[in-house]
Coordinates of C-alpha atoms in Angstrom, one line a residue:
Chain A
M1259 CA 233.1 113.8 104.1
N1260 CA 235.2 115.0 101.2
K1261 CA 233.3 117.4 99.2
D1262 CA 235.4 117.2 96.2
N1263 CA 234.3 113.6 95.9
K1264 CA 232.5 113.7 92.5
F1265 CA 229.7 110.8 91.7
Y1266 CA 227.9 109.8 89.0
L1267 CA 224.5 108.4 88.0
G1268 CA 223.9 106.1 85.2
L1269 CA 220.0 105.1 84.7
D1270 CA 219.4 102.8 81.8
I1271 CA 215.3 102.5 80.7
G1272 CA 214.0 99.6 79.3
S1273 CA 210.9 98.7 78.0
I1274 CA 211.2 95.9 80.6
S1275 CA 213.3 97.1 83.4
T1276 CA 214.9 100.0 84.8
K1277 CA 218.0 100.3 86.0
G1278 CA 219.9 103.0 87.8
V1279 CA 224.0 103.1 89.3
I1280 CA 225.7 105.4 90.8
I1281 CA 229.9 105.1 90.9
D1282 CA 232.8 107.1 91.7
K1283 CA 235.7 108.8 90.0
D1284 CA 237.4 105.1 89.6
D1285 CA 234.1 103.4 88.4
N1286 CA 233.5 101.6 91.5
I1287 CA 229.8 101.0 92.3
I1288 CA 228.8 102.4 95.2
A1289 CA 224.9 102.4 94.4
Q1290 CA 222.6 100.0 92.8
S1291 CA 219.1 99.4 91.8
Y1292 CA 216.5 97.3 89.7
L1293 CA 213.1 97.6 89.5
W1294 CA 210.3 97.0 86.8
T1295 CA 209.4 99.7 84.4
E1296 CA 206.1 98.6 84.5
G1297 CA 205.0 100.9 81.6
D1298 CA 205.6 103.8 84.0
P1299 CA 209.3 104.8 83.5
I1300 CA 208.8 108.1 85.1
N1301 CA 207.9 106.7 88.4
A1302 CA 210.4 103.9 87.7
V1303 CA 213.1 105.9 87.6
K1304 CA 212.1 108.0 90.7
K1305 CA 211.7 104.6 92.8
V1306 CA 215.5 103.8 91.8
I1307 CA 216.9 107.2 92.9
E1308 CA 215.1 106.8 95.8
E1309 CA 216.3 103.4 96.3
L1310 CA 219.6 104.5 95.1
K1311 CA 219.6 107.8 97.4
E1312 CA 218.7 105.1 100.7
S1313 CA 221.1 102.3 100.1
L1314 CA 223.9 105.0 100.2
G1315 CA 223.0 105.9 103.2
K1316 CA 225.0 109.4 103.3
E1317 CA 225.0 112.3 101.0
V1318 CA 227.2 112.4 97.9
K1319 CA 227.9 114.9 95.3
I1320 CA 226.2 113.9 91.9
V1321 CA 227.7 116.0 89.0
G1322 CA 226.8 114.3 86.1
V1323 CA 223.6 111.8 85.3
G1324 CA 223.6 110.1 81.6
T1325 CA 220.6 108.0 80.7
T1326 CA 220.3 105.1 78.2
G1327 CA 217.6 102.7 77.0
S1328 CA 214.6 103.0 75.3
A1329 CA 213.0 105.9 77.4
R1330 CA 216.4 107.5 77.7
E1331 CA 215.1 110.8 75.7
L1332 CA 212.2 111.6 78.3
I1333 CA 214.1 110.5 81.3
G1334 CA 217.4 112.3 80.1
T1335 CA 215.1 115.3 80.2
I1336 CA 213.2 115.1 82.9
F1337 CA 216.8 114.7 84.8
N1338 CA 218.6 117.1 83.4
A1339 CA 220.8 114.8 82.5
T1340 CA 224.3 115.7 81.0
V1341 CA 224.8 112.8 78.6
I1342 CA 221.9 110.9 76.7
K1343 CA 223.2 107.9 74.9
N1344 CA 222.3 105.0 72.8
E1345 CA 221.9 101.5 74.1
I1346 CA 225.0 99.6 71.4
T1347 CA 227.3 102.2 73.0
A1348 CA 226.3 102.5 76.4
H1349 CA 226.5 98.7 77.0
A1350 CA 230.3 98.7 75.0
I1351 CA 231.6 101.2 76.9
G1352 CA 230.1 99.4 80.4
T1353 CA 231.1 95.9 79.5
L1354 CA 234.6 97.1 78.2
K1355 CA 235.0 98.1 81.9
F1356 CA 234.9 94.6 83.1
H1357 CA 236.4 92.6 80.3
P1358 CA 238.7 94.8 78.7
D1359 CA 239.3 92.1 76.3
V1360 CA 235.9 91.2 75.1
R1361 CA 235.0 90.7 71.4
T1362 CA 231.3 90.0 71.2
I1363 CA 228.3 91.0 73.2
F1364 CA 225.2 88.8 72.9
E1365 CA 222.3 91.1 74.1
I1366 CA 218.7 89.7 74.7
G1367 CA 216.4 92.0 76.6
G1368 CA 212.7 92.4 76.9
Q1369 CA 212.2 93.7 73.6
D1370 CA 215.4 94.1 72.2
S1371 CA 218.3 91.4 71.1
K1372 CA 221.6 92.7 69.9
I1373 CA 225.0 91.9 69.2
I1374 CA 227.7 94.4 69.7
I1375 CA 231.6 93.1 67.9
I1376 CA 234.6 94.7 69.2
D1377 CA 237.9 94.9 68.2
N1378 CA 240.4 96.3 70.4
G1379 CA 238.7 97.9 72.6
I1380 CA 236.4 99.9 70.2
V1381 CA 233.0 98.9 68.5
V1382 CA 233.4 97.7 65.0
D1383 CA 230.2 96.4 64.6
Y1384 CA 226.6 96.0 65.8
A1385 CA 222.9 94.4 64.8
M1386 CA 219.8 94.7 66.4
N1387 CA 216.5 93.3 66.0
T1388 CA 214.1 94.8 63.5
L1389 CA 210.5 95.1 64.7
C1390 CA 210.1 90.9 65.2
V1391 CA 210.7 90.0 68.8
A1392 CA 211.0 86.2 68.5
G1393 CA 213.6 85.3 70.4
T1394 CA 213.8 88.0 73.2
G1395 CA 212.3 88.3 76.9
S1396 CA 208.6 88.9 76.4
F1397 CA 208.6 85.9 73.7
L1398 CA 209.9 83.3 76.8
S1399 CA 207.7 84.9 79.6
S1400 CA 204.4 84.4 76.9
Q1401 CA 205.8 80.9 76.4
A1402 CA 206.8 80.3 80.3
K1403 CA 202.8 81.3 80.6
R1404 CA 201.2 78.8 78.7
L1405 CA 203.3 76.2 79.8
A1406 CA 202.3 77.8 83.8
I1407 CA 206.0 77.6 84.5
P1408 CA 207.6 80.7 86.3
V1409 CA 209.7 82.1 84.1
E1410 CA 212.4 82.5 86.6
E1411 CA 212.2 78.4 86.6
F1412 CA 212.8 77.9 82.8
G1413 CA 216.6 78.2 83.1
D1414 CA 216.3 74.1 85.8
Y1415 CA 214.0 72.7 83.5
A1416 CA 216.1 73.1 80.4
L1417 CA 218.7 71.8 81.8
R1418 CA 217.1 68.7 83.1
S1419 CA 216.4 67.4 79.4
K1420 CA 218.1 64.8 77.9
K1421 CA 217.1 65.4 74.4
P1422 CA 215.6 69.0 73.5
S1423 CA 212.7 69.1 71.4
K1424 CA 212.9 70.9 68.1
I1425 CA 210.8 74.0 67.9
A1426 CA 210.7 76.6 65.1
G1427 CA 212.6 79.6 66.3
R1428 CA 212.0 81.7 63.3
C1429 CA 208.6 83.5 64.1
T1430 CA 206.9 83.6 67.3
V1431 CA 203.4 82.7 66.1
F1432 CA 205.1 79.6 64.4
A1433 CA 207.0 78.6 67.3
E1434 CA 204.1 78.8 69.6
S1435 CA 202.2 76.5 67.3
D1436 CA 204.7 74.1 66.6
L1437 CA 204.8 74.1 70.7
V1438 CA 201.4 73.3 71.7
H1439 CA 201.8 70.3 68.7
K1440 CA 204.8 68.7 70.5
I1441 CA 203.4 68.9 73.4
Q1442 CA 200.0 67.3 72.2
M1443 CA 202.6 65.0 70.6
G1444 CA 203.2 63.9 74.2
H1445 CA 206.7 65.3 74.4
T1446 CA 207.5 66.1 78.5
R1447 CA 208.1 69.8 79.4
E1448 CA 212.1 69.3 79.9
D1449 CA 212.4 68.8 76.6
I1450 CA 210.3 71.3 74.9
I1451 CA 211.6 74.0 77.1
A1452 CA 214.8 73.1 76.6
G1453 CA 213.9 73.2 72.7
L1454 CA 212.7 76.8 73.2
C1455 CA 215.9 78.0 74.4
D1456 CA 217.7 76.6 71.3
S1457 CA 215.2 78.1 69.1
I1458 CA 215.8 81.3 70.9
V1459 CA 219.4 80.8 70.3
N1460 CA 219.4 79.8 66.6
N1461 CA 216.5 82.3 65.7
Y1462 CA 219.6 85.1 67.5
L1463 CA 222.4 83.4 65.7
N1464 CA 220.7 83.1 62.4
N1465 CA 219.0 86.7 62.3
V1466 CA 220.5 89.2 64.5
G1467 CA 223.9 87.6 64.4
K1468 CA 223.7 86.7 60.9
G1469 CA 226.9 87.2 59.0
K1470 CA 228.8 88.7 62.1
N1471 CA 232.2 87.1 62.8
I1472 CA 231.3 86.0 66.7
E1473 CA 235.2 85.6 68.0
M1474 CA 235.9 84.9 72.0
P1475 CA 235.6 86.0 74.7
I1476 CA 231.9 86.4 74.5
V1477 CA 230.0 88.2 77.3
F1478 CA 226.1 87.6 77.2
Q1479 CA 223.8 90.4 79.4
G1480 CA 220.0 91.4 79.1
G1481 CA 217.4 89.8 81.0
V1482 CA 217.2 86.6 78.9
S1483 CA 220.9 85.7 80.3
K1484 CA 219.9 85.3 83.7
N1485 CA 218.2 81.8 82.3
I1486 CA 220.5 79.3 82.2
G1487 CA 218.8 77.2 80.0
V1488 CA 219.5 79.7 77.1
L1489 CA 223.2 80.3 78.3
K1490 CA 223.7 76.7 78.3
S1491 CA 222.0 76.5 74.3
F1492 CA 224.3 79.4 73.4
E1493 CA 227.4 77.4 74.6
K1494 CA 226.6 74.5 72.9
I1495 CA 225.8 76.0 69.7
T1496 CA 228.9 78.5 69.3
N1497 CA 230.6 75.9 70.9
S1498 CA 232.3 78.4 72.8
E1499 CA 232.6 79.7 76.6
V1500 CA 230.1 82.0 76.8
I1501 CA 230.3 84.6 79.8
V1502 CA 227.6 86.1 82.6
D1503 CA 228.7 88.1 85.1
E1504 CA 226.8 90.2 88.1
Y1505 CA 226.5 93.2 86.6
G1506 CA 225.3 91.7 83.1
H1507 CA 222.0 94.0 84.2
L1508 CA 223.4 96.9 84.7
M1509 CA 226.3 97.4 81.8
G1510 CA 223.9 99.5 80.4
A1511 CA 223.8 101.5 83.3
I1512 CA 227.4 101.8 83.9
G1513 CA 228.2 102.5 80.8
V1514 CA 226.5 105.5 80.5
A1515 CA 227.0 106.6 84.2
I1516 CA 231.4 106.6 83.0
L1517 CA 230.0 108.6 79.8
A1518 CA 228.7 111.0 82.3
K1519 CA 232.4 111.1 83.7
Q1520 CA 234.0 111.5 80.5
S1521 CA 231.6 114.2 79.6
D1522 CA 232.8 117.9 80.1
K1523 CA 229.6 119.2 81.6
E1524 CA 229.0 119.3 85.4
I1525 CA 225.5 119.7 87.1
D1526 CA 224.6 119.7 90.7
F1527 CA 222.1 117.3 90.9
D1528 CA 219.3 117.1 94.1
F1529 CA 217.6 114.0 94.9
E1530 CA 215.2 115.7 95.6
I1531 CA 213.6 116.0 92.1
K1532 CA 212.4 112.9 92.6
D1533 CA 209.6 114.5 94.5
L1534 CA 208.9 117.0 91.8
N1535 CA 205.7 116.1 89.4
F1536 CA 206.2 115.0 86.0
R1537 CA 204.0 114.2 83.5
T1538 CA 203.8 114.0 79.7
S1539 CA 200.5 114.7 77.9
G1540 CA 200.2 114.4 73.5
F1541 CA 198.3 116.3 70.9
E1542 CA 197.9 115.6 67.1
C1543 CA 199.6 118.8 65.7
G1544 CA 197.7 119.3 62.9
G1545 CA 199.3 121.8 61.2
C1546 CA 199.5 119.8 58.1
P1547 CA 198.4 116.7 56.0
N1548 CA 201.4 115.0 58.1
N1549 CA 199.5 115.5 61.7
C1550 CA 202.4 114.6 63.5
E1551 CA 202.2 113.3 67.3
I1552 CA 203.6 115.8 69.4
V1553 CA 204.2 114.8 73.4
C1554 CA 204.8 117.3 75.3
V1555 CA 206.9 116.9 79.0
L1556 CA 205.7 118.9 81.6
Q1557 CA 207.0 119.6 85.2
G1558 CA 204.0 121.0 86.9
N1559 CA 202.9 123.2 84.3
K1560 CA 206.0 124.2 82.6
I1561 CA 206.6 122.8 79.5
L1562 CA 210.5 120.9 79.3
D1563 CA 210.4 119.6 76.0
A1564 CA 208.5 118.3 73.1
W1565 CA 209.7 116.0 70.4
G1566 CA 207.2 114.0 67.5
N1567 CA 207.5 116.7 65.4
R1568 CA 208.6 116.6 62.0
C1569 CA 209.0 120.5 61.2
E1570 CA 208.8 123.7 63.5
I1571 CA 205.2 124.5 63.5
G1572 CA 204.4 120.9 66.1
R1573 CA 207.7 122.8 68.9
E1574 CA 205.7 126.3 68.3
K1575 CA 202.1 125.0 68.7
A1576 CA 203.5 122.8 72.0
L1577 CA 205.2 125.8 73.3
A1578 CA 201.7 127.9 72.8
K1579 CA 199.5 124.9 74.5
Y1580 CA 201.4 125.2 77.9
K1581 CA 202.6 129.1 77.4
Q1582 CA 202.2 130.7 81.3
Chain B
M884 CA 194.6 129.8 24.7
E885 CA 195.6 128.4 28.4
K886 CA 198.4 126.2 28.8
I887 CA 198.1 122.5 29.2
K888 CA 198.4 121.2 32.6
I889 CA 201.0 118.2 32.6
G890 CA 201.4 116.4 36.0
L891 CA 204.4 115.3 37.6
P892 CA 204.2 112.7 41.1
R893 CA 207.1 113.5 42.9
A894 CA 207.9 109.8 43.5
L895 CA 210.0 107.5 41.5
L896 CA 212.1 108.3 38.4
Y897 CA 211.0 111.9 38.9
H898 CA 213.5 112.5 41.4
K899 CA 216.3 111.0 39.2
Y900 CA 214.9 112.6 35.9
H901 CA 213.1 115.8 36.9
I902 CA 215.1 118.3 35.2
F903 CA 215.0 116.8 32.4
W904 CA 211.1 116.5 32.5
E905 CA 210.1 119.7 34.0
D906 CA 212.6 121.5 31.4
F907 CA 211.5 119.6 28.1
L908 CA 207.6 120.0 29.3
N909 CA 208.3 123.9 29.7
R910 CA 210.1 124.3 26.3
L911 CA 207.0 122.7 24.6
G912 CA 204.8 125.3 26.4
F913 CA 203.1 123.1 28.8
E914 CA 202.5 124.2 32.6
V915 CA 203.9 121.5 34.8
I916 CA 202.8 120.8 37.8
V917 CA 204.4 118.8 40.6
S918 CA 202.8 117.2 43.1
P919 CA 204.1 118.5 46.4
E920 CA 206.6 116.6 48.6
T921 CA 205.1 113.4 50.1
N922 CA 202.9 113.4 53.1
K923 CA 201.2 111.2 55.8
E924 CA 198.0 111.6 53.3
I925 CA 199.3 110.9 50.4
L926 CA 201.1 107.9 51.8
K927 CA 198.0 107.2 53.5
K928 CA 195.6 107.7 50.0
G929 CA 198.8 105.4 48.0
V930 CA 198.4 102.8 50.3
S931 CA 194.6 102.1 50.3
L932 CA 194.8 102.7 46.1
A933 CA 198.0 100.1 45.6
I934 CA 197.5 96.5 45.7
D935 CA 199.7 94.7 49.2
E936 CA 202.5 93.7 47.9
S937 CA 203.5 96.4 46.0
C938 CA 206.1 98.4 47.6
L939 CA 205.8 101.5 49.4
S940 CA 207.6 103.7 47.0
L941 CA 205.1 102.5 44.7
K942 CA 202.1 102.9 46.9
I943 CA 203.5 106.5 47.7
Y944 CA 203.3 106.6 43.4
L945 CA 200.1 106.3 43.6
G946 CA 199.6 108.8 46.2
H947 CA 201.0 111.2 44.2
I948 CA 198.9 110.7 41.2
D949 CA 195.8 110.9 43.4
W950 CA 197.2 114.4 44.3
L951 CA 197.5 115.5 41.0
L952 CA 194.3 113.8 39.4
S953 CA 192.0 117.0 39.8
R954 CA 194.6 119.8 39.0
V955 CA 196.0 118.4 35.3
D956 CA 194.9 117.4 32.0
Y957 CA 197.5 115.0 31.6
V958 CA 199.8 112.7 34.1
F959 CA 203.0 112.0 32.4
I960 CA 204.2 108.6 32.9
P961 CA 207.1 107.5 30.6
R962 CA 207.4 103.6 30.8
I963 CA 211.4 102.9 30.7
V964 CA 212.4 99.0 30.2
S965 CA 215.7 98.9 29.8
L966 CA 218.8 101.5 29.3
E967 CA 221.2 99.6 28.4
K968 CA 221.6 96.0 26.8
K969 CA 221.5 93.0 28.3
E970 CA 220.3 94.7 31.8
A971 CA 216.7 95.4 33.3
L972 CA 214.8 97.9 35.4
C973 CA 212.6 96.6 38.3
T974 CA 209.2 95.6 36.4
K975 CA 207.1 98.2 38.4
F976 CA 209.3 100.9 35.7
M977 CA 207.9 98.9 33.1
A978 CA 203.9 99.1 34.3
L979 CA 203.5 102.3 35.9
G980 CA 201.5 103.6 32.9
D981 CA 199.4 100.2 32.8
I982 CA 199.1 100.5 37.0
A983 CA 197.9 104.3 36.9
R984 CA 195.6 103.3 34.5
N985 CA 194.2 100.4 35.8
T986 CA 193.7 102.2 38.9
F987 CA 192.0 105.3 38.2
K988 CA 190.4 103.8 35.0
K989 CA 188.5 107.0 33.7
E990 CA 189.6 109.8 35.4
I991 CA 193.0 109.4 34.3
K992 CA 194.4 110.6 31.1
T993 CA 198.1 109.8 31.2
I994 CA 201.1 110.9 28.4
E995 CA 203.3 107.8 27.9
Y996 CA 206.2 106.3 25.6
T997 CA 208.6 103.5 25.8
I998 CA 212.3 103.9 26.2
D999 CA 213.6 99.9 25.7
I1000 CA 216.5 100.1 24.1
I1001 CA 216.8 96.0 24.0
E1002 CA 214.7 96.6 21.2
K1003 CA 215.9 99.5 19.8
Q1004 CA 213.1 102.1 21.2
W1005 CA 215.1 105.0 22.2
E1006 CA 213.8 107.4 24.1
I1007 CA 213.2 110.0 21.5
F1008 CA 211.6 108.2 18.4
G1009 CA 208.8 107.2 21.7
I1010 CA 209.2 111.4 22.6
L1011 CA 208.2 112.0 19.0
K1012 CA 205.2 110.0 18.7
A1013 CA 203.6 110.8 22.4
F1014 CA 203.7 114.5 21.5
S1015 CA 202.9 114.5 18.1
K1016 CA 199.2 115.3 18.5
F1017 CA 200.3 118.6 21.0
E1018 CA 203.2 120.1 18.4
K1019 CA 203.0 119.5 14.9
N1020 CA 206.7 120.3 14.4
P1021 CA 208.9 117.7 14.9
F1022 CA 212.2 119.6 15.2
K1023 CA 210.6 121.8 18.1
I1024 CA 209.9 118.6 19.8
I1025 CA 213.5 117.6 19.2
L1026 CA 215.2 120.8 19.9
A1027 CA 213.4 120.8 23.1
Y1028 CA 214.6 117.4 23.9
R1029 CA 218.1 118.3 22.9
A1030 CA 218.0 121.5 25.1
A1031 CA 216.5 119.8 28.0
K1032 CA 219.2 116.7 28.1
K1033 CA 222.2 119.6 28.0
L1034 CA 220.5 120.7 31.0
E1035 CA 220.0 117.1 32.5
R1036 CA 224.1 117.2 31.7
E1037 CA 225.4 120.4 33.6
T1038 CA 222.9 120.2 36.6
E1039 CA 224.4 117.0 36.9
E1040 CA 228.5 117.3 36.6
V1041 CA 227.7 120.5 38.9
K1042 CA 226.4 118.2 41.9
I1043 CA 229.1 115.7 40.9
Q1044 CA 231.5 118.5 41.4
K1045 CA 230.2 119.7 44.8
Q1046 CA 230.4 116.3 46.3
F1047 CA 233.9 116.2 45.1
T1048 CA 234.8 119.5 46.6
Q1049 CA 232.8 118.2 49.7
I1050 CA 235.1 115.2 50.2
K1051 CA 238.6 117.3 49.5
E1052 CA 237.2 119.8 52.0
A1053 CA 236.6 116.8 54.5
D1054 CA 237.1 117.1 58.2
N1055 CA 239.7 114.9 59.6
E1056 CA 237.6 114.2 62.4
K1057 CA 234.3 114.2 60.6
P1058 CA 233.3 110.7 59.3
T1059 CA 231.9 110.1 55.6
V1060 CA 229.0 108.9 54.9
L1061 CA 227.6 107.1 51.6
I1062 CA 224.1 107.1 51.7
L1063 CA 223.3 104.3 49.3
S1064 CA 219.8 103.9 48.0
H1065 CA 217.6 105.2 45.0
P1066 CA 217.2 108.6 44.8
Y1067 CA 213.3 108.7 45.3
T1068 CA 213.9 106.7 48.6
T1069 CA 217.1 109.4 49.5
Y1070 CA 215.2 112.5 48.7
D1071 CA 211.5 112.0 50.0
A1072 CA 210.7 114.0 52.5
L1073 CA 209.0 111.0 54.2
L1074 CA 211.5 107.6 53.8
G1075 CA 215.3 108.9 53.7
K1076 CA 214.8 113.4 54.2
P1077 CA 214.1 112.5 57.9
I1078 CA 217.1 110.0 57.8
V1079 CA 219.6 112.4 55.8
E1080 CA 218.6 115.0 58.8
F1081 CA 219.0 113.1 61.3
L1082 CA 222.6 111.7 60.4
K1083 CA 223.4 115.1 60.0
K1084 CA 222.9 116.1 63.3
Q1085 CA 225.0 113.3 64.2
E1086 CA 227.6 115.3 62.5
L1087 CA 228.6 113.3 59.9
S1088 CA 229.1 114.1 56.3
L1089 CA 227.4 112.4 53.9
I1090 CA 227.6 111.9 50.3
Y1091 CA 225.4 110.3 48.1
A1092 CA 225.5 107.3 45.8
D1093 CA 223.4 108.5 43.6
I1094 CA 225.7 111.6 42.2
V1095 CA 228.8 109.5 40.9
P1096 CA 230.3 110.0 37.7
K1097 CA 227.8 107.5 35.7
K1098 CA 229.8 105.8 33.3
E1099 CA 232.9 105.1 35.1
A1100 CA 230.9 103.9 38.4
M1101 CA 228.9 101.6 36.2
E1102 CA 232.3 99.6 34.6
L1103 CA 233.4 99.6 38.2
S1104 CA 230.3 98.1 39.4
K1105 CA 231.8 94.8 37.7
N1106 CA 234.5 94.6 40.5
I1107 CA 231.4 93.7 42.9
S1108 CA 229.3 91.5 40.5
R1109 CA 229.4 91.4 36.8
D1110 CA 225.9 89.2 36.5
L1111 CA 224.0 92.2 38.2
Y1112 CA 221.3 93.2 35.8
W1113 CA 219.6 96.0 37.2
T1114 CA 221.0 99.2 35.8
Y1115 CA 219.5 101.0 38.9
N1116 CA 221.6 98.7 41.7
K1117 CA 224.3 98.7 39.0
E1118 CA 224.7 102.3 39.7
L1119 CA 224.6 102.0 42.8
L1120 CA 227.0 99.3 43.6
G1121 CA 229.2 101.3 41.2
A1122 CA 229.0 104.4 43.3
I1123 CA 230.1 101.9 46.3
E1124 CA 233.5 101.4 44.2
Y1125 CA 233.9 104.7 43.0
Y1126 CA 234.0 106.7 46.7
K1127 CA 235.5 103.5 48.6
D1128 CA 238.5 104.8 49.5
K1129 CA 236.9 108.5 50.9
I1130 CA 234.2 107.0 52.9
D1131 CA 234.3 105.9 56.5
G1132 CA 231.2 104.1 56.4
I1133 CA 227.7 103.1 54.0
V1134 CA 223.7 103.3 55.3
F1135 CA 222.0 101.6 52.8
L1136 CA 218.6 102.3 52.7
M1137 CA 216.2 99.8 51.7
V1138 CA 212.3 100.2 50.9
F1139 CA 209.9 97.3 51.8
P1140 CA 209.9 94.9 50.3
C1141 CA 212.3 95.5 47.3
G1142 CA 213.0 92.3 45.1
P1143 CA 216.4 93.7 43.6
D1144 CA 217.8 95.9 46.8
A1145 CA 217.1 92.4 48.7
L1146 CA 219.6 90.6 47.1
V1147 CA 222.0 93.8 46.7
V1148 CA 221.8 94.0 50.3
N1149 CA 222.9 90.8 50.9
L1150 CA 225.7 90.9 47.9
C1151 CA 227.1 94.1 49.5
Q1152 CA 227.5 92.4 53.1
H1153 CA 229.6 89.8 51.6
K1154 CA 231.4 91.6 49.1
I1155 CA 232.2 94.4 51.0
K1156 CA 234.7 94.0 54.4
N1157 CA 236.3 96.6 55.3
V1158 CA 233.9 99.1 55.4
P1159 CA 231.1 99.1 58.4
I1160 CA 227.6 98.8 56.4
T1161 CA 224.1 99.3 58.3
V1162 CA 221.0 98.8 56.3
I1163 CA 217.9 100.6 57.3
T1164 CA 214.4 99.1 56.0
L1165 CA 211.3 101.5 55.2
D1166 CA 207.9 100.5 55.6
E1167 CA 205.1 102.2 56.1
L1168 CA 205.1 101.6 59.8
E1169 CA 205.9 103.9 62.0
G1170 CA 207.6 103.8 65.6
D1171 CA 211.5 105.2 65.2
A1172 CA 212.9 104.5 68.7
G1173 CA 214.8 101.6 67.1
L1174 CA 215.8 103.4 64.4
K1175 CA 217.6 106.2 65.8
T1176 CA 219.2 103.8 68.3
R1177 CA 220.8 102.1 65.1
L1178 CA 221.4 105.3 63.1
E1179 CA 223.2 106.8 66.8
S1180 CA 225.3 103.8 67.4
F1181 CA 226.4 103.5 63.7
A1182 CA 227.2 106.9 64.4
D1183 CA 229.2 106.1 67.6
I1184 CA 231.0 103.5 65.5
L1185 CA 232.2 105.5 62.8
K1186 CA 233.3 108.5 65.4
I1187 CA 235.1 106.7 67.5
K1188 CA 236.8 104.8 64.6
K1189 CA 238.2 108.1 62.9
I1190 CA 239.5 109.5 66.2
Q1191 CA 241.8 106.1 66.9
D1192 CA 242.6 105.8 62.6
G1193 CA 243.9 109.5 63.4
K1194 CA 245.7 108.8 66.5
R1195 CA 247.0 105.8 65.0
K1196 CA 248.7 107.9 61.7

């Protein structure tokens, strides 16, 4: 093995799934992994690293680690990441690698939906859903449960529909009552599911995509992009071609791995890190009326970092709590 | 004789007029007590006191009054109805005194006066009337008023000059961002301050929309809208026009639910095309993960754009 070959690890830890890739110095993907987060990001990442190691089948020298996704800080701290980056930048960088001419990125994940507008290879605008999760993956899967159809088959049902039902997509609660009403009225499940797909797309375009200049080429990513029904609705409603590619779900991880490569920092990453014992522990500071919730990240009994504090008191308390 | 204690809630218009208010009251020989920076306890108290529909800033205001009650003799609550002809302020500024008295009933004693330019009720008349029971000599009140107004003007001017210097000396690689929000949002320890601090850490140079030559800003606001009649929102819009060639982006901080801001946000998004804007809506719910992602990526966009623009030049 050539010792000079340097590799980079990108981790994207989302609310629903955790993604990991290893790229070489030319941005080729040499290993990838995709698992459910299952509410335990630390373990999910350990499993991802395990999988990556197995699929490599040989020793490689990883000199950069990047993290993104909602647990990026936690995982970044634990695995000593060289780059911790938000999902929007990471997704844009990753997508530009595969589609250098992309103008618009639609991304619908488990709890987030985003739109990223790119001009001449740089991000010029973006928007993200706020508190409301209507029209995201978790909305789809809860409706799937109600209809007793596996969410994976949703797309095929939608495609069979000739006349999609009209379903209010403004709010999950209203959509749900609308959906129940349509079932009682005798609409077929195919029509209802196709209607749901349309309502997700309309909701997305009216909320997240409001006022945005949507230009082709459009790339659609995130877990929901695997749903052919939603994809077809997007194409129908925007009246444009929408690209979904096989690496769509890995774009964030790839992007952050590229960013790790571009950074000047280098570390010596050890796969054995997955066997170490990490945990988190929280407490309420109580140092002032703000009573911040402090989260401490621990390796064994050693504190690696703490956050959630608004002022230094919280940090000092955390350090004192786990003093050796 | 012990000094009479007058309380100023550190909320709403305090952030705009505190120099004048504090100096004026001190000159008349009162002891001025200001409530502390907003903390979660004040917020919690305010939320429990206010009706549901009122905006977060008003809820916080009531929390501050509650903190003051046991510590002061009077709470100072001017009623500001209009500051310019054909313009108006949000109704909460007209109703503050009534809301406070209605919420705290007999527990509260207030000092109130009305400013309503449309009805020819100028500030000095209101002040003379309100303070006549404390100071028999009206000339002393007028002198204190003038001196305090002068200090307010001078302080304002210093702030503006400081911001100008900052813009002039701005780093070529560091994007300049305009913080567009009411002073009671920008400078509140729970609302704007954490965001401002976070943005500073993202290596952005921040300037503030409330620090602007007022007259020019009011004139310039007509470029964006001629019909807008909320004085404070006009000032903000004017600031965009005033600074637009000097900034790389705008962060609009809005408190939920704010009627005027809700309209002005949309107005800005439609009218301002060449400066990136991000809108952050603040409410009493916590959870700042999405917020950080938003601010971070906005900072990224501005930084990358700045570098690219630099290369093109």
